[in-house]
Coordinates of C-alpha atoms in Angstrom, one line a residue:
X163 CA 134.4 65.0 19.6
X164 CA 132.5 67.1 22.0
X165 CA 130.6 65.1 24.3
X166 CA 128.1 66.2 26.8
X167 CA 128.4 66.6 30.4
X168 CA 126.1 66.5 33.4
X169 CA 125.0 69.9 34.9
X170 CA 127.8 70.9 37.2
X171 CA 127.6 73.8 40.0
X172 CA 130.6 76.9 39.3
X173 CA 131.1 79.7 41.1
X174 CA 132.1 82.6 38.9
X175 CA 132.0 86.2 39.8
X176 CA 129.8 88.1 37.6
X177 CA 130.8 91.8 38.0
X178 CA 134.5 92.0 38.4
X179 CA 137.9 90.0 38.6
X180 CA 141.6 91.1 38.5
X181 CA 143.8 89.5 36.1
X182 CA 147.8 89.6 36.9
X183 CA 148.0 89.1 33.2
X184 CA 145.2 90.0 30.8
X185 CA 146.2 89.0 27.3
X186 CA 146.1 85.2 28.8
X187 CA 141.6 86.0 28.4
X188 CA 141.6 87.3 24.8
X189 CA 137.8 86.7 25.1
X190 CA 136.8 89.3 27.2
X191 CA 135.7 92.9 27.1
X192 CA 137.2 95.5 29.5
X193 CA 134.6 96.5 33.0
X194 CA 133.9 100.0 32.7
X195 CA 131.9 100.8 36.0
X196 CA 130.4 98.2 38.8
X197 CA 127.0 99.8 37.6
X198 CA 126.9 99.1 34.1
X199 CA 123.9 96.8 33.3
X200 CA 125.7 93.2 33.2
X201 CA 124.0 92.1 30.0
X202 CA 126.1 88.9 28.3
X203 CA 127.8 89.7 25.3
X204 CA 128.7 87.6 23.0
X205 CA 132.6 86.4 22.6
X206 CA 134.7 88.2 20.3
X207 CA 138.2 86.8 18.7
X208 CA 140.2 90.7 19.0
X209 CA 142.6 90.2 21.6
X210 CA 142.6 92.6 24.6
X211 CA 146.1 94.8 24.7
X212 CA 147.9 93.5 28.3
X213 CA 148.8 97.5 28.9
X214 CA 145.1 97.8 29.0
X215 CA 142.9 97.8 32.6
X216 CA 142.8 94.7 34.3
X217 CA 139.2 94.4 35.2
X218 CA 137.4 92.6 33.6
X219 CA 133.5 91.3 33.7
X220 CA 133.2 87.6 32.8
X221 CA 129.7 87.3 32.5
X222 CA 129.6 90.0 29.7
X223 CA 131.5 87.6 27.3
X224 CA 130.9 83.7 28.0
X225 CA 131.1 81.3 25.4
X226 CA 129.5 81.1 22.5
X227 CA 126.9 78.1 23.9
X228 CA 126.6 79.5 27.3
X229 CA 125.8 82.8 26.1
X230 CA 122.7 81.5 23.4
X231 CA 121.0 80.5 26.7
X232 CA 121.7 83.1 29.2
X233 CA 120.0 85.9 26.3
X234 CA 117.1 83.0 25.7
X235 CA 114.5 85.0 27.4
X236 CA 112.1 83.0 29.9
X237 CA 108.6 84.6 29.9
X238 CA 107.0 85.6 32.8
X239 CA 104.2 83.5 31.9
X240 CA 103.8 81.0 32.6
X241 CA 106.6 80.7 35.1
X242 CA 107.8 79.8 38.5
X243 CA 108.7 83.1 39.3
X244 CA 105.0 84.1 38.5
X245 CA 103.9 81.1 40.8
X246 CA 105.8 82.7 43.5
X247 CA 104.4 86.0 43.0
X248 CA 101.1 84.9 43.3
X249 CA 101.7 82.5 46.5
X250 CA 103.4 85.8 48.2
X251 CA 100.3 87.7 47.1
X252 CA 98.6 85.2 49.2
X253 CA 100.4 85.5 52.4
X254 CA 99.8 89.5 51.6
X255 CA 95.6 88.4 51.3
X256 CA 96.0 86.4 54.7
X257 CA 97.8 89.4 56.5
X258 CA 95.4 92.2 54.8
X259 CA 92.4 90.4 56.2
X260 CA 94.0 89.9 59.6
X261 CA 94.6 93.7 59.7
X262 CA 91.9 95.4 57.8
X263 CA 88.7 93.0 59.9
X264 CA 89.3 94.9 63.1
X265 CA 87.7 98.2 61.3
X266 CA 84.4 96.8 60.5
X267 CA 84.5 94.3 63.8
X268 CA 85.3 97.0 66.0
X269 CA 82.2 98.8 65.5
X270 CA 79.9 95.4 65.9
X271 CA 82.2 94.5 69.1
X272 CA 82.0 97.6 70.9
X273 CA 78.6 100.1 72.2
X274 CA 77.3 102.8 69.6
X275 CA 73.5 102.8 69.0
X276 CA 73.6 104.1 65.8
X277 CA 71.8 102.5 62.9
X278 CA 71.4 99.0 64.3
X279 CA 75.2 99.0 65.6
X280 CA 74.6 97.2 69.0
X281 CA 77.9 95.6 70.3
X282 CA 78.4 94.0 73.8
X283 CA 82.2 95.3 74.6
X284 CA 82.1 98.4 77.0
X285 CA 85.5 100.3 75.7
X286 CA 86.4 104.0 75.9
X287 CA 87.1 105.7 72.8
X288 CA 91.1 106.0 74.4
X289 CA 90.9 101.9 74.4
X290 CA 90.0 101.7 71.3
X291 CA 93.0 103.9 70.1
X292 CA 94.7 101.4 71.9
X293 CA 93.5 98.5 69.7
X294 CA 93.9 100.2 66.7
X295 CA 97.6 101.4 67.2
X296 CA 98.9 97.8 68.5
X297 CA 99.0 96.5 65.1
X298 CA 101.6 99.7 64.1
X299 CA 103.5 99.1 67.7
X300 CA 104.1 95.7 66.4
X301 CA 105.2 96.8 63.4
X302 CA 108.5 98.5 65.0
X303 CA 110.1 94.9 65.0
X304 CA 110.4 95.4 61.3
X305 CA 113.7 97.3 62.3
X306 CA 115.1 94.3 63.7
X307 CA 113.3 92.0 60.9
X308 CA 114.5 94.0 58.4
X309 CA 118.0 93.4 59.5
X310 CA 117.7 89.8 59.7
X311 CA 115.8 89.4 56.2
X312 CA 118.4 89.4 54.2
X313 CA 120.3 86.3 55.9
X314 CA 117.6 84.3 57.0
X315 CA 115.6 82.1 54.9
X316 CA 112.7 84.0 53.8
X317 CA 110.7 80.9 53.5
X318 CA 110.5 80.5 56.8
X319 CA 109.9 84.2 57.4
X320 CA 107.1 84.1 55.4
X321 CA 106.0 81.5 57.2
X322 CA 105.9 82.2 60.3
X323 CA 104.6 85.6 59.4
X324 CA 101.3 83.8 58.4
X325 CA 101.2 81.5 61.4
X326 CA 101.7 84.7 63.7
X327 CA 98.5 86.2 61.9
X328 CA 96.7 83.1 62.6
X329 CA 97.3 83.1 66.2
X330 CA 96.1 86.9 66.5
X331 CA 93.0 86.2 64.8
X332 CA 92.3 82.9 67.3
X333 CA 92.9 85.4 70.1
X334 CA 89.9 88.2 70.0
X335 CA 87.1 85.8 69.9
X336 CA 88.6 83.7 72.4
X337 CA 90.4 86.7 75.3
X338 CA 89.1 90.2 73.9
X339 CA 85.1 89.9 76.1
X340 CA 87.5 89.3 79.2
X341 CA 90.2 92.0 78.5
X342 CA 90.7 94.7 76.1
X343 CA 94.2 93.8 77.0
X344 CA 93.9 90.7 75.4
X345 CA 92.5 92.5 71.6
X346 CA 95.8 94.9 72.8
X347 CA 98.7 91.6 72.3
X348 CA 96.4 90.0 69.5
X349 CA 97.0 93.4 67.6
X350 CA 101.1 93.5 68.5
X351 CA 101.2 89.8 66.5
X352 CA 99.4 91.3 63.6
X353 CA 102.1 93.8 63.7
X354 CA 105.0 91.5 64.4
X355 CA 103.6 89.5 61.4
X356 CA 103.7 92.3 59.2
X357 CA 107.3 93.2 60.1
X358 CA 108.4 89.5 59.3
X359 CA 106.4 89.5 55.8
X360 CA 107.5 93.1 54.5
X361 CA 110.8 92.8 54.4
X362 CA 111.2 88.9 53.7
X363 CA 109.0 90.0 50.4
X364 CA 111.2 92.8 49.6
X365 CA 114.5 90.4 50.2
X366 CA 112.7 87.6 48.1
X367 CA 111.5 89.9 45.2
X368 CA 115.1 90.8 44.4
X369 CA 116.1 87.5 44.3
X370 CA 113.4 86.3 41.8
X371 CA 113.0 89.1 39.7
X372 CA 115.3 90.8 36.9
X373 CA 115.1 94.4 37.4
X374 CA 113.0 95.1 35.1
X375 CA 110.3 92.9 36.0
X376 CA 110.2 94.4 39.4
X377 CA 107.8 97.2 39.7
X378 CA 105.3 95.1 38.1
X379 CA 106.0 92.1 40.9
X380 CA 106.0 94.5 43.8
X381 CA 102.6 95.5 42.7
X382 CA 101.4 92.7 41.8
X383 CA 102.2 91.3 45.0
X384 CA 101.6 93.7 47.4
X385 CA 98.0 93.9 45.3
X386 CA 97.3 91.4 47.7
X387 CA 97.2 94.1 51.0
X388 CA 94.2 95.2 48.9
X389 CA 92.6 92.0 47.7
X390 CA 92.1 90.8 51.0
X391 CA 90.8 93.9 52.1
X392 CA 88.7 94.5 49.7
X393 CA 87.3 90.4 50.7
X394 CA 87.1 91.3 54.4
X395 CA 85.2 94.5 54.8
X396 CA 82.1 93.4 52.7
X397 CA 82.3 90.4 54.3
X398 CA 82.1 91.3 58.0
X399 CA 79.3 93.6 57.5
X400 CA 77.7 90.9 56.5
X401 CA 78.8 88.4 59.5
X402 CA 77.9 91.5 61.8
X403 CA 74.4 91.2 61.5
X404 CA 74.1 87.4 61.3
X405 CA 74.1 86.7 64.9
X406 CA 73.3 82.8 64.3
X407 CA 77.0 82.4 62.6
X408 CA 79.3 82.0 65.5
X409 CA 77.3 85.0 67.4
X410 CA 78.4 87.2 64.5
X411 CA 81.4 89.3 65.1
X412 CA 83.6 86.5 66.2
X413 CA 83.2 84.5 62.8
X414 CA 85.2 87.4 61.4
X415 CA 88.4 86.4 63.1
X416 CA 88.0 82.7 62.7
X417 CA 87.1 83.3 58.9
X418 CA 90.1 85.1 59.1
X419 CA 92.3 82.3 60.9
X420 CA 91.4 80.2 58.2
X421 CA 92.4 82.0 55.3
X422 CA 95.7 82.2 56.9
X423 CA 95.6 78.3 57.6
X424 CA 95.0 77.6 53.5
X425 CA 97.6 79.7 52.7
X426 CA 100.5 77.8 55.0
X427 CA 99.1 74.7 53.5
X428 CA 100.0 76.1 49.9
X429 CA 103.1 77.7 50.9
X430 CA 105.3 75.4 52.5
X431 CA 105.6 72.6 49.4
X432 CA 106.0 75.7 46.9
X433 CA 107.4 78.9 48.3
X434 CA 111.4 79.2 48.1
X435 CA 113.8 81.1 48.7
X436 CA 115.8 81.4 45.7
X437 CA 115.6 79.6 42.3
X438 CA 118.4 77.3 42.9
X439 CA 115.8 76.0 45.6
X440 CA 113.1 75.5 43.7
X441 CA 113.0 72.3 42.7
X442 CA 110.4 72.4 39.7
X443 CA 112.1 75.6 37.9
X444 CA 113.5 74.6 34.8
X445 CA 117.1 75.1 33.7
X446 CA 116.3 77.8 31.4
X447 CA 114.3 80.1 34.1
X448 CA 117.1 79.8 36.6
X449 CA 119.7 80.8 34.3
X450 CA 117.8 83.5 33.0
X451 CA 116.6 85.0 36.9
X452 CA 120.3 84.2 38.0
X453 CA 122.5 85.8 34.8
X454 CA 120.2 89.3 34.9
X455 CA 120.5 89.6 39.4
X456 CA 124.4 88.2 39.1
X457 CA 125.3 91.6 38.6
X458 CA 123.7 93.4 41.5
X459 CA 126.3 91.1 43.8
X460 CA 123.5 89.5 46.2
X461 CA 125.9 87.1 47.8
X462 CA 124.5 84.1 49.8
X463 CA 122.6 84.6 53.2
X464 CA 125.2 82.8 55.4
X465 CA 128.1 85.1 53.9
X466 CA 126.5 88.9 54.2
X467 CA 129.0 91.6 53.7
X468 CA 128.6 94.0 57.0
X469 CA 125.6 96.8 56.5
X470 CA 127.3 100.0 56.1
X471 CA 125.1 101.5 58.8
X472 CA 127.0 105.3 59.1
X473 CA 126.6 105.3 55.4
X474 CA 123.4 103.9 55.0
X475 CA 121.6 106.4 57.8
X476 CA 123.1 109.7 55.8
X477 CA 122.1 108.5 52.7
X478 CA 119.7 111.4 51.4
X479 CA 118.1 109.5 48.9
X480 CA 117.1 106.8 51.3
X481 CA 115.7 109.7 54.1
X482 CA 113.6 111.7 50.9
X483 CA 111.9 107.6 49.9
X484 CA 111.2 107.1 54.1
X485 CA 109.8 110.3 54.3
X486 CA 107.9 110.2 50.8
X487 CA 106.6 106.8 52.4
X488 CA 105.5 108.0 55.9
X489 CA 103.6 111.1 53.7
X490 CA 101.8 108.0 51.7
X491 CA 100.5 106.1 54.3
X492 CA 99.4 108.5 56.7
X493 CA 95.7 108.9 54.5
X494 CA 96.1 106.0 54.2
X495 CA 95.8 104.6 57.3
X496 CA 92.5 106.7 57.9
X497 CA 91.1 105.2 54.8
X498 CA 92.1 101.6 55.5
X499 CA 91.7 102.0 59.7
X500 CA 88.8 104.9 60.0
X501 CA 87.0 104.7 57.0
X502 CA 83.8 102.9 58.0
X503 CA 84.0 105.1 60.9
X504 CA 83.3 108.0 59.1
X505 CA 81.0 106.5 56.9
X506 CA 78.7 105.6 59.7
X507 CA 79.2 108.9 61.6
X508 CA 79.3 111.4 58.7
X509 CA 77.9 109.7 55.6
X510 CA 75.1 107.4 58.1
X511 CA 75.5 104.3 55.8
X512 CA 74.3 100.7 57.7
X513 CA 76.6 98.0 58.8
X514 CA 75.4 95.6 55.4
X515 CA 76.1 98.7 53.3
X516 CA 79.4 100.1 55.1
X517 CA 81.2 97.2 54.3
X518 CA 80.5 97.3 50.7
X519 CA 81.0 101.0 50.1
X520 CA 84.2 100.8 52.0
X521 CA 85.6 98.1 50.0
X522 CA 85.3 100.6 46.5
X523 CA 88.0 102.6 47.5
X524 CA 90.5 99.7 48.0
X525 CA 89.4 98.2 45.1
X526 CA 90.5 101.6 43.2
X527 CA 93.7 101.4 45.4
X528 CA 94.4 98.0 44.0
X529 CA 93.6 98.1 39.9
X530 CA 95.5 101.7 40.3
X531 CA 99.0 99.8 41.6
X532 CA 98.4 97.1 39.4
X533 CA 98.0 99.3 35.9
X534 CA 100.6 101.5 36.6
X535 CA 103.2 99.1 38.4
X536 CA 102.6 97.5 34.8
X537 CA 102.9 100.3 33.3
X538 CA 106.1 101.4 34.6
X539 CA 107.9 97.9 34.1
X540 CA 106.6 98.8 30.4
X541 CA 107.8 102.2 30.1
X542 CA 111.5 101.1 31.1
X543 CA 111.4 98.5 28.8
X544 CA 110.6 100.4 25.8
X545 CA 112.9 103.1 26.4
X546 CA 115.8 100.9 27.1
X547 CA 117.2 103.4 29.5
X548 CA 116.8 106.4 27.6
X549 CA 114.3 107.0 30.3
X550 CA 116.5 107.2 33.3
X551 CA 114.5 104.9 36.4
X552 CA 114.8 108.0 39.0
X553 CA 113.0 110.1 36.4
X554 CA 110.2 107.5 35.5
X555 CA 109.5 107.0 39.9
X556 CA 109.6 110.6 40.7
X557 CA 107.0 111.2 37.8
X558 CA 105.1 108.9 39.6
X559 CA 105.4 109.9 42.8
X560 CA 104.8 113.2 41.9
X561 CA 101.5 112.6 40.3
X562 CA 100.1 110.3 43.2
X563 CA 101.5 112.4 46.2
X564 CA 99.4 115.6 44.1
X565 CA 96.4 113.7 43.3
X566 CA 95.8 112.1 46.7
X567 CA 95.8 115.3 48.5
X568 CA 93.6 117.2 46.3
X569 CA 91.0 114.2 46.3
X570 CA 91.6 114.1 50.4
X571 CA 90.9 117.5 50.8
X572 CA 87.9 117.9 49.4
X573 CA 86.1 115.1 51.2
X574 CA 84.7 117.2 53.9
X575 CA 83.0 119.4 51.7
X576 CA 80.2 116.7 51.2
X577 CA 77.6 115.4 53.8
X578 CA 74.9 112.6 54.3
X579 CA 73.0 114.3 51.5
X580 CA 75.9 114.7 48.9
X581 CA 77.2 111.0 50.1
X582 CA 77.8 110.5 46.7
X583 CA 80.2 113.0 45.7
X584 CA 82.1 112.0 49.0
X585 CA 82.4 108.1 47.9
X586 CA 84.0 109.6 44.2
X587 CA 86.5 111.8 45.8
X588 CA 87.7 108.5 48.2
X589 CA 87.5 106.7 45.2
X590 CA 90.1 109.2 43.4
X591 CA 92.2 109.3 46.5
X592 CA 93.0 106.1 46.7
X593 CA 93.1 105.6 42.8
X594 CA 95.9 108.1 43.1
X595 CA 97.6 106.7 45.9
X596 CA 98.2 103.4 44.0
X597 CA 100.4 105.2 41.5
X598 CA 103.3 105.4 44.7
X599 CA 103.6 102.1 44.5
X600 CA 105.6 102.2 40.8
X601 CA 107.0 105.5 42.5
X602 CA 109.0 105.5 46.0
X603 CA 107.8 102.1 46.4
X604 CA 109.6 100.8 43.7
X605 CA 112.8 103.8 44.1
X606 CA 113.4 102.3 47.9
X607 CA 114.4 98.2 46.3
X608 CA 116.2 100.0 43.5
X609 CA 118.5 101.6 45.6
X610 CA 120.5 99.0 47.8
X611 CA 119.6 95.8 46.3
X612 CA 121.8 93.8 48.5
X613 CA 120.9 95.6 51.4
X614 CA 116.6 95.2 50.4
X615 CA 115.8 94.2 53.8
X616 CA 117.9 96.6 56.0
X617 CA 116.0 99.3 53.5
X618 CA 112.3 98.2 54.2
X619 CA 113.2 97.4 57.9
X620 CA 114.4 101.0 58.6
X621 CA 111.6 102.7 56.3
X622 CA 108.5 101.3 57.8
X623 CA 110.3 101.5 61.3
X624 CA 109.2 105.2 61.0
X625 CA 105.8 104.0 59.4
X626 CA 105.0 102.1 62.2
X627 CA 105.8 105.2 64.5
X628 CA 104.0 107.8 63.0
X629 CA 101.0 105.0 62.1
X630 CA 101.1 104.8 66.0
X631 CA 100.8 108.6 66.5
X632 CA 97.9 109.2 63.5
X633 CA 95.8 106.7 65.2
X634 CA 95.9 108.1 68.8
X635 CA 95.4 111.6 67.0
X636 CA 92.5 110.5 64.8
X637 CA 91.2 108.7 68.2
X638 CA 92.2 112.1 70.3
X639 CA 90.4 114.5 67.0
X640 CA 87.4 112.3 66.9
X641 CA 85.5 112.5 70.3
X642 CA 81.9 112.7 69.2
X643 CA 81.9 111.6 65.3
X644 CA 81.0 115.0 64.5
X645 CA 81.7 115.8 60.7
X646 CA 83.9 119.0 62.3
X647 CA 85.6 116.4 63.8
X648 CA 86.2 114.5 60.5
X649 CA 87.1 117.9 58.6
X650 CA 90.3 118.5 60.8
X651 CA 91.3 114.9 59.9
X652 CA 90.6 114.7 56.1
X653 CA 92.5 118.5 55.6
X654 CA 95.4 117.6 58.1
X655 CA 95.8 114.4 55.4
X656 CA 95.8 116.0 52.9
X657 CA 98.8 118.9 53.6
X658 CA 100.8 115.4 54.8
X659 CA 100.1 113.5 51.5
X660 CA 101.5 116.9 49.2
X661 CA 104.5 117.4 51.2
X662 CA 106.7 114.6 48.8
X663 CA 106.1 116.5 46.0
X664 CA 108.6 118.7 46.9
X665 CA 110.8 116.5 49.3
X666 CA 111.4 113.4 47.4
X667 CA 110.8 115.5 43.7
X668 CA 114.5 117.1 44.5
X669 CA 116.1 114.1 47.0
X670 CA 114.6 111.3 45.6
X671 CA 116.1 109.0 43.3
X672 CA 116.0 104.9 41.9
X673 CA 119.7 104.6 41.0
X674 CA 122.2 102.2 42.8
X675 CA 123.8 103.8 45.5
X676 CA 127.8 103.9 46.0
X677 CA 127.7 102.4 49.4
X678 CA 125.7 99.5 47.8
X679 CA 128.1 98.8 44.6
X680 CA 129.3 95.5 43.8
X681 CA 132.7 94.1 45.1
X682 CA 134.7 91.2 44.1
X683 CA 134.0 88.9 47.3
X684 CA 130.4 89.7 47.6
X685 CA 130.2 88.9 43.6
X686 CA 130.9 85.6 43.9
X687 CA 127.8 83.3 42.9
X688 CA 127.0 79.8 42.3
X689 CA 125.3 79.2 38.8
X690 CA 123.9 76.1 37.6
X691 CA 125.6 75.7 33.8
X692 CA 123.2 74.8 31.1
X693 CA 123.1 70.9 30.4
X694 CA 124.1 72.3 26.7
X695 CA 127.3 73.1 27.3
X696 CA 130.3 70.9 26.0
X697 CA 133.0 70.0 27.3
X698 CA 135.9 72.4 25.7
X699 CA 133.1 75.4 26.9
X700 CA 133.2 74.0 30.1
X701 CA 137.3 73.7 30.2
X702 CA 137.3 77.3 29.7
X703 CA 135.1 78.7 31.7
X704 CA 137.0 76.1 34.7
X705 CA 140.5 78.7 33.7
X706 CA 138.1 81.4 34.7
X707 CA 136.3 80.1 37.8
X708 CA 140.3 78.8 38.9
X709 CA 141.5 82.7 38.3
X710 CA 138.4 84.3 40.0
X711 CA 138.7 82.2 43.2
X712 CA 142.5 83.0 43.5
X713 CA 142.5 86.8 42.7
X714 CA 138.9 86.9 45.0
X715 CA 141.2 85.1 47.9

């Protein structure tokens, strides 16, 4: 009689092992290519011929028991996976209103007469370049974060990203009226806690989330860089002209500080870093997030295989995604960074109302990534890879890279009197920008999934560069606030945003690459058994785990 066992902890390697003789495992089916999808199959009773190839994939014919709950699906809702999503989106709120209040406080700290903005801070337009390109200087750590993220605990990364945030924000109100040097290193933690986050996200999303559930987590997620923007900008127009809250602009920073402080409180008991460290996931989630990501051979944190660097930096996929990216973000940046600047020199709008106008555009930016992250996660579903992923992101890409720089390019034909027209055509920019998100956004995690980290590290390294260089050029361009001034910048947006239509169109791609394929050490996993399982299913899968470990070693 069968009895049942506690839940024991096997290692088993999920993508490929080599048999010195194969007709001993007359329950498996031959391993075609490391980049076959690793779906189980059920067993079968046909014998394999031993003159037949002696790779095999275990996980693509457990037993009969093991296999009913490895195909059970676990919905997304409700879910711990989804709870995870939305505490990262959190972290992603907290950073977004860390980095996005400068652009309405700015204007409220500093001198400009114009239309009631009276601020007390005496700094040259070069210093205020200064401030503004900090938080992108900061950023260049992601090259070393994004090395790191994928053997650290990104927990902790997360949280320390927050706490970094926190301190930044604490720091204007406190240092900024003595020193602009001060509002300098406040903005270099807000970069420093982006390049912990980003990458620790990236690392933690391909941990969490089946492939095909990923577009639609990383814009779900990253939906947060909006959300919190899309809070902060109304809001400090507000707190600008309420001098009898915390002398007005400094209650933006500690509002700021505090959202960061609610969402460390929330974090620490919940966030993990895998499922097998989740202490409230149930059995059935794990197994299904750990059968469906066994196959893209994560490996544990403490046991990295080395980063084919040589390979990694002549990868022409990878260079076609970085550049598509720097393309993206550079309008981008003037509409996240300079966009209540021009509002208030070009379109004349008051501090209550520039916050508020310049919140509709993000909020475009953020239902736009949301829908058609969605929508992408749907598409590949449906098609069930008929639809090859490289085809779907470039589609994508192609469309947003196209759209963005028509709707950028025709800003500067509008004026104070056509204000209107101007706030549509931001609107449609930004509406078309979300769409990169299910494009190279999602093309750069598909392509080294053990390697997710390294990937985001290096990428936004040359963000952060050339975010550096557009805001000492928009500073540099933008003297007077004339709207000649503003024309050179909207047009010289818009040729950057169209340039990946052609680069990452022909380079691009959202398939595996060789240098990131599976092997048998790095294959090796630890999966928690379902509780079902008896105890002759358990004596067989023991032969395999016994014959994996040996031919692994």
């Amino acid at each position: 009689m069968n009895r049942r066992l506690p839940v024991p902890v096997r290692r088993f390697s999920s993508d490929k092992v080599a048999f010195q003789n194969s007709s001993d495992a007359p329950w498996y089916c031959p391993y075609k290519t490391p980049f076959a999808l690793s779906a189980p199959r059920p067993p079968t009773a046909a014998p394999i011929d031993g003159r037949m190839a002696k790779i095999f994939s275990i996980d693509m014919a457990l037993p009969a028991v093991v296999y009913s709950e490895v195909r059970r699906k676990s919905p997304l809702f409700p879910s711990m996976r989804l709870l995870l999503a939305c505490m990262l989106c959190l972290c992603f709120i907290a950073l977004s209103a860390t980095s996005s209040n400068i652009a309405v406080a700015m204007m409220c700290m500093t001198k400009c007469p114009v239309n009631g903005y009276n601020g007390q801070l005496h700094w040259t337009p070069d210093e205020e370049g200064l401030v503004f390109a900090a938080q992108n200087a900061g950023s260049l750590l992601m090259l070393a974060t994004g090395a790191f993220a994928d053997r650290l605990n990104g927990k902790y990364m997360v949280f320390l990203s927050v706490i970094l945030s926190v301190v930044a924000n604490l720091t204007i109100p406190l240092l900024a009226p003595k020193s602009v040097w001060f509002a300098v290193g406040a903005r270099l933690l807000v970069g420093a806690s982006d390049a912990c986050l980003q990458p620790s996200v990236n690392s933690l999303i391909t941990r969490w989330f089946p492939a095909s559930e990923r577009a639609a987590a990383i814009g779900f997620i990253t939906g947060g860089r909006q959300m919190g923007t899309l809070f902060i900008l109304p809001t400090a127009g507000y707190l600008c002209t309420r001098k009898d809250i915390l002398d007005g602009w400094p209650a933006i920073f500690y509002l700021s500080a505090a959202i960061g402080g609610v969402v460390v409180l929330f974090w620490l008991p919940l966030g993990a870093d895998k499922p097998s460290k989740q202490m409230c996931i149930s059995a059935n989630e794990r197994l299904y997030i750990e059968g469906r990501v066994a196959c893209e051979s994560l490996g544990k944190r403490k046991h990295r295989p080395p980063i084919p660097w040589r390979t990694v930096l002549l990868s022409k996929p990878l260079w076609a995604a970085i550049f598509a990216l720097v393309c993206h973000e550079y309008p981008l940046i003037i509409m996240l960074q300079f966009l209540p600047n021009y509002l208030r020199d070009v379109l004349e709008y008051a501090p209550a109302q520039n916050g508020v106008i310049a919140a509709l555009p993000i909020a475009c930016l953020w239902f736009s990534k949301t829908f058609s992250s969605s929508l992408s996660s749907l598409i590949m579903s449906k098609t069930k890879g008929k639809l090859r992923k490289t085809t779907i992101v470039k589609l994508f890409n192609a469309v947003a890279s196209g759209g963005l720089a028509i709707c950028v390019g025709i800003v500067p034909l509008f004026n104070s009197d056509t204000k209107v027209y101007a706030i549509v055509s931001l609107c449609g920019a930004m509406a078309f920008a979300g769409l990169h998100t299910p494009g190279v956004q999602t093309a750069l995690v598909q392509l080294a999934p053990p390697f997710s980290g390294v990937i985001t590290g290096v990428s936004f390294f040359f963000v952060a560069w050339f975010g550096i260089a557009n805001k000492l050029l928009t500073k540099a361009i933008v003297r007077t606030g004339a709207p000649t001034e503003w024309r050179i910048v909207f047009e010289l947006s818009a040729v950057v945003a169209a340039l990946p239509i052609i680069v990452f169109s022909i380079w691009g791609s959202a398939e595996r690459q060789a240098w990131a394929a599976p092997t048998p050490k790095s294959s090796v996993k630890s999966l928690r058994i379902s509780p079902s399982c008896t105890e002759s299913d358990l004596r067989v899968l023991d032969r395999v785990f016994r014959r994996s470990e040996s031919n692994s070693s």
